[in-house]
Short mmCIF file of C-alpha atoms in Angstrom, two decimals:
data_model
loop_
_atom_site.label_atom_id
_atom_site.label_comp_id
_atom_site.label_asym_id
_atom_site.label_seq_id
_atom_site.Cartn_x
_atom_site.Cartn_y
_atom_site.Cartn_z
CA UNK A 980 86.27 103.01 80.13
CA UNK A 981 83.08 104.71 78.52
CA UNK A 982 81.55 106.09 81.28
CA UNK A 983 77.88 105.45 80.11
CA UNK A 984 79.20 101.84 80.53
CA UNK A 985 80.37 101.99 84.23
CA UNK A 986 76.85 100.73 85.47
CA UNK A 987 76.02 98.34 88.14
CA UNK A 988 75.21 95.85 86.20
CA UNK A 989 78.63 95.67 83.63
CA UNK A 990 80.72 96.28 87.16
CA UNK A 991 78.73 92.61 88.82
CA UNK A 992 79.60 90.36 85.38
CA UNK A 993 82.65 91.71 85.39
CA UNK A 994 83.04 90.73 89.07
CA UNK A 995 81.91 87.29 88.10
CA UNK A 996 78.64 88.01 89.23
CA UNK A 997 74.94 87.13 86.83
CA UNK A 998 74.33 91.33 87.39
CA UNK A 999 73.47 93.40 90.05
CA UNK A 1000 69.90 93.18 90.69
CA UNK A 1001 68.82 89.38 89.74
CA UNK A 1002 70.99 86.93 90.19
CA UNK A 1003 71.46 82.69 90.98
CA UNK A 1004 72.71 84.32 94.39
CA UNK A 1005 70.22 86.17 94.96
CA UNK A 1006 67.22 84.07 94.14
CA UNK A 1007 68.06 81.34 96.17
CA UNK A 1008 67.73 83.91 99.04
CA UNK A 1009 64.17 84.11 100.61
CA UNK A 1010 65.32 88.22 101.46
CA UNK A 1011 68.37 89.79 100.19
CA UNK A 1012 70.36 93.24 100.50
CA UNK A 1013 72.65 93.90 97.76
CA UNK A 1014 75.06 96.96 97.99
CA UNK A 1015 77.81 98.02 95.18
CA UNK A 1016 80.45 99.89 96.32
CA UNK A 1017 81.95 102.13 93.97
CA UNK A 1018 84.89 104.58 95.67
CA UNK A 1019 86.31 107.12 93.12
CA UNK A 1020 89.80 105.99 93.31
CA UNK A 1021 89.93 102.55 94.72
CA UNK A 1022 88.80 99.23 94.17
CA UNK A 1023 84.81 98.30 93.40
CA UNK A 1024 83.63 95.70 96.55
CA UNK A 1025 79.52 94.14 96.31
CA UNK A 1026 78.61 92.89 99.45
CA UNK A 1027 75.72 90.10 99.41
CA UNK A 1028 74.04 90.15 102.66
CA UNK A 1029 71.54 86.41 101.81
CA UNK A 1030 68.90 85.64 104.34
CA UNK A 1031 67.60 82.11 104.22
CA UNK A 1032 65.29 79.63 106.54
CA UNK A 1033 66.85 81.66 109.29
CA UNK A 1034 70.32 81.81 108.80
CA UNK A 1035 71.85 85.13 107.36
CA UNK A 1036 75.55 84.88 104.98
CA UNK A 1037 77.39 87.43 103.71
CA UNK A 1038 79.72 87.32 100.45
CA UNK A 1039 81.89 90.28 99.90
CA UNK A 1040 83.92 90.33 95.85
CA UNK A 1041 86.54 93.00 95.81
CA UNK A 1042 87.94 93.65 92.23
CA UNK A 1043 92.10 93.97 93.05
CA UNK A 1044 92.39 96.68 90.25
CA UNK A 1045 90.13 98.79 89.92
CA UNK A 1046 87.19 98.42 86.68
CA UNK A 1047 86.83 102.04 86.40
CA UNK A 1048 90.84 101.97 85.02
CA UNK A 1049 90.51 99.64 82.53
CA UNK A 1050 91.11 100.33 79.29
CA UNK A 1051 87.93 98.55 77.39
CA UNK A 1052 84.84 100.11 76.29
CA UNK A 1053 82.51 98.39 78.47
CA UNK A 1054 83.96 97.03 81.69
CA UNK A 1055 86.05 93.33 81.48
CA UNK A 1056 85.68 89.70 83.88
CA UNK A 1057 88.67 91.50 86.28
CA UNK A 1058 90.55 89.79 89.06
CA UNK A 1059 88.56 89.23 92.18
CA UNK A 1060 88.76 88.01 96.02
CA UNK A 1061 86.08 86.59 97.27
CA UNK A 1062 84.75 85.26 100.85
CA UNK A 1063 81.93 84.46 102.79
CA UNK A 1064 80.61 84.50 106.73
CA UNK A 1065 77.68 85.28 108.52
CA UNK A 1066 75.70 87.32 110.50
CA UNK A 1067 73.07 86.97 113.21
CA UNK A 1068 69.71 87.40 112.77
CA UNK A 1069 69.63 90.87 114.38
CA UNK A 1070 72.24 92.40 112.25
CA UNK A 1071 70.64 91.63 109.48
CA UNK A 1072 66.94 92.68 111.33
CA UNK A 1073 69.39 96.32 111.94
CA UNK A 1074 71.13 96.45 108.54
CA UNK A 1075 66.99 96.54 106.81
CA UNK A 1076 65.98 98.64 109.34
CA UNK A 1077 68.80 101.32 108.44
CA UNK A 1078 68.07 101.06 104.59
CA UNK A 1079 64.42 101.32 104.96
CA UNK A 1080 65.30 104.51 107.40
CA UNK A 1081 67.01 105.45 105.00
CA UNK A 1082 64.31 105.32 101.81
CA UNK A 1083 62.17 106.94 103.38
CA UNK A 1084 64.20 110.19 103.38
CA UNK A 1085 63.82 112.93 100.48
CA UNK A 1086 66.32 112.28 97.89
CA UNK A 1087 68.65 115.38 97.59
CA UNK A 1088 67.72 117.21 94.21
CA UNK A 1089 69.91 116.21 91.17
CA UNK A 1090 73.69 117.26 91.90
CA UNK A 1091 77.42 117.36 90.58
CA UNK A 1092 79.95 115.57 92.50
CA UNK A 1093 82.72 114.26 91.16
CA UNK A 1094 84.60 112.48 93.67
CA UNK A 1095 83.09 110.20 96.65
CA UNK A 1096 81.52 106.60 96.31
CA UNK A 1097 78.33 105.75 95.04
CA UNK A 1098 76.80 103.18 96.43
CA UNK A 1099 73.60 101.25 94.66
CA UNK A 1100 71.51 98.97 97.62
CA UNK A 1101 68.96 96.48 95.90
CA UNK A 1102 66.50 94.69 98.18
CA UNK A 1103 64.81 91.36 97.11
CA UNK A 1104 62.25 89.57 99.27
CA UNK A 1105 60.85 86.33 97.77
CA UNK A 1106 62.34 87.28 94.22
CA UNK A 1107 60.83 90.12 93.85
CA UNK A 1108 62.23 93.65 94.27
CA UNK A 1109 61.19 96.03 97.00
CA UNK A 1110 63.55 98.72 97.01
CA UNK A 1111 66.32 99.86 94.55
CA UNK A 1112 68.70 102.78 95.71
CA UNK A 1113 71.78 104.63 94.09
CA UNK A 1114 73.63 107.62 95.37
CA UNK A 1115 76.94 109.28 96.99
CA UNK A 1116 77.17 108.22 100.38
CA UNK A 1117 77.47 111.98 101.50
CA UNK A 1118 74.67 113.26 99.57
CA UNK A 1119 72.47 111.70 102.82
CA UNK A 1120 73.02 111.16 106.87
CA UNK A 1121 70.79 108.23 106.79
CA UNK A 1122 71.88 106.57 103.50
CA UNK A 1123 75.59 106.13 105.14
CA UNK A 1124 74.76 105.24 107.94
CA UNK A 1125 73.07 101.86 106.33
CA UNK A 1126 76.10 101.78 104.14
CA UNK A 1127 78.97 102.27 107.25
CA UNK A 1128 76.74 98.90 108.74
CA UNK A 1129 76.77 96.68 105.82
CA UNK A 1130 80.64 97.83 105.64
CA UNK A 1131 81.41 96.92 108.93
CA UNK A 1132 78.71 93.73 109.49
CA UNK A 1133 80.86 92.56 106.51
CA UNK A 1134 84.50 93.23 107.89
CA UNK A 1135 83.67 91.41 110.61
CA UNK A 1136 82.45 88.49 109.00
CA UNK A 1137 85.50 87.65 107.39
CA UNK A 1138 89.17 87.28 107.67
CA UNK A 1139 91.20 87.29 104.63
CA UNK A 1140 93.18 90.72 104.54
CA UNK A 1141 92.63 91.52 101.04
CA UNK A 1142 89.59 91.60 101.16
CA UNK A 1143 89.11 93.50 104.68
CA UNK A 1144 91.12 96.13 103.02
CA UNK A 1145 89.63 96.41 100.12
CA UNK A 1146 86.20 97.08 102.72
CA UNK A 1147 88.98 99.36 104.55
CA UNK A 1148 89.51 102.07 101.87
CA UNK A 1149 85.75 101.85 100.59
CA UNK A 1150 84.43 102.92 104.63
CA UNK A 1151 86.74 105.72 104.52
CA UNK A 1152 84.94 107.67 101.32
CA UNK A 1153 81.31 106.85 104.60
CA UNK A 1154 83.92 108.97 107.06
CA UNK A 1155 84.45 105.15 109.19
CA UNK A 1156 88.10 104.69 109.67
CA UNK A 1157 89.08 101.12 109.54
CA UNK A 1158 92.98 99.78 110.14
CA UNK A 1159 94.81 98.32 106.87
CA UNK A 1160 96.31 94.64 107.64
CA UNK A 1161 99.41 93.80 106.20
CA UNK A 1162 98.49 91.20 103.75
CA UNK A 1163 100.57 88.27 103.48
CA UNK A 1164 103.22 87.80 100.77
CA UNK A 1165 102.62 85.42 98.31
CA UNK A 1166 104.43 81.59 98.34
CA UNK A 1167 107.67 81.78 95.97
CA UNK A 1168 107.43 79.65 92.69
CA UNK A 1169 110.42 77.62 92.61
CA UNK A 1170 110.31 75.40 89.15
CA UNK A 1171 112.14 72.18 88.96
CA UNK A 1172 113.89 70.77 86.30
CA UNK A 1173 114.91 67.12 86.56
CA UNK A 1174 117.67 65.48 83.82
CA UNK A 1175 117.03 61.72 84.10
CA UNK A 1176 115.02 58.90 83.73
CA UNK A 1177 111.18 58.96 84.26
CA UNK A 1178 111.71 56.51 87.39
CA UNK A 1179 114.46 58.94 88.67
CA UNK A 1180 112.09 61.80 88.19
CA UNK A 1181 109.39 59.77 90.06
CA UNK A 1182 111.55 59.04 93.03
CA UNK A 1183 112.90 62.43 93.44
CA UNK A 1184 109.43 64.16 93.38
CA UNK A 1185 108.11 61.31 96.02
CA UNK A 1186 111.00 62.10 98.04
CA UNK A 1187 109.76 65.87 98.08
CA UNK A 1188 105.91 65.00 98.62
CA UNK A 1189 107.55 62.84 101.78
CA UNK A 1190 109.24 65.69 103.05
CA UNK A 1191 106.26 68.39 102.61
CA UNK A 1192 103.93 66.00 104.59
CA UNK A 1193 106.55 65.64 107.08
#
């Protein structure tokens, strides 16, 4: 993939979102934080923490294969796992305080980091952008604290092993150790060919349905 096209906007579109900093999901919230995690050697993950009328939800979208490795000039729509959960308003307030603290820190001078994880964060309030920060999580301790907190809160809010493992992989780049979980094996698909009349086929499928429900 052309590195110039590996942008947050393009990655989020490849994940099936309308964009990074401005889409329908963010527009419907009163206040929201979105964090796009771009690990060097693992799948991309987008975390959206959305506050509306006092309720705070977390939506996590994880690519099933690393978008960076696609054989295309531009990121293409990819298969994802997606799940939503909830956190408390107090947890959301903590996230905001950590993010604002990180934003107050002096940004590091321009550096070149070959490996690691870039984390791009936006904060929107009443549909207006308030903060936009992107850097490697290893460059600033305060930003690392924010990123690890949003990963921990998201990991605790959802139950799907595939997404939780994607979060665990990303967490390791920020120095946070989260054990990987066993992913349930997908159910085997059995194709059945019925030789006989349409009536006989209907009887067989009805018997299979009753057995499954029983």
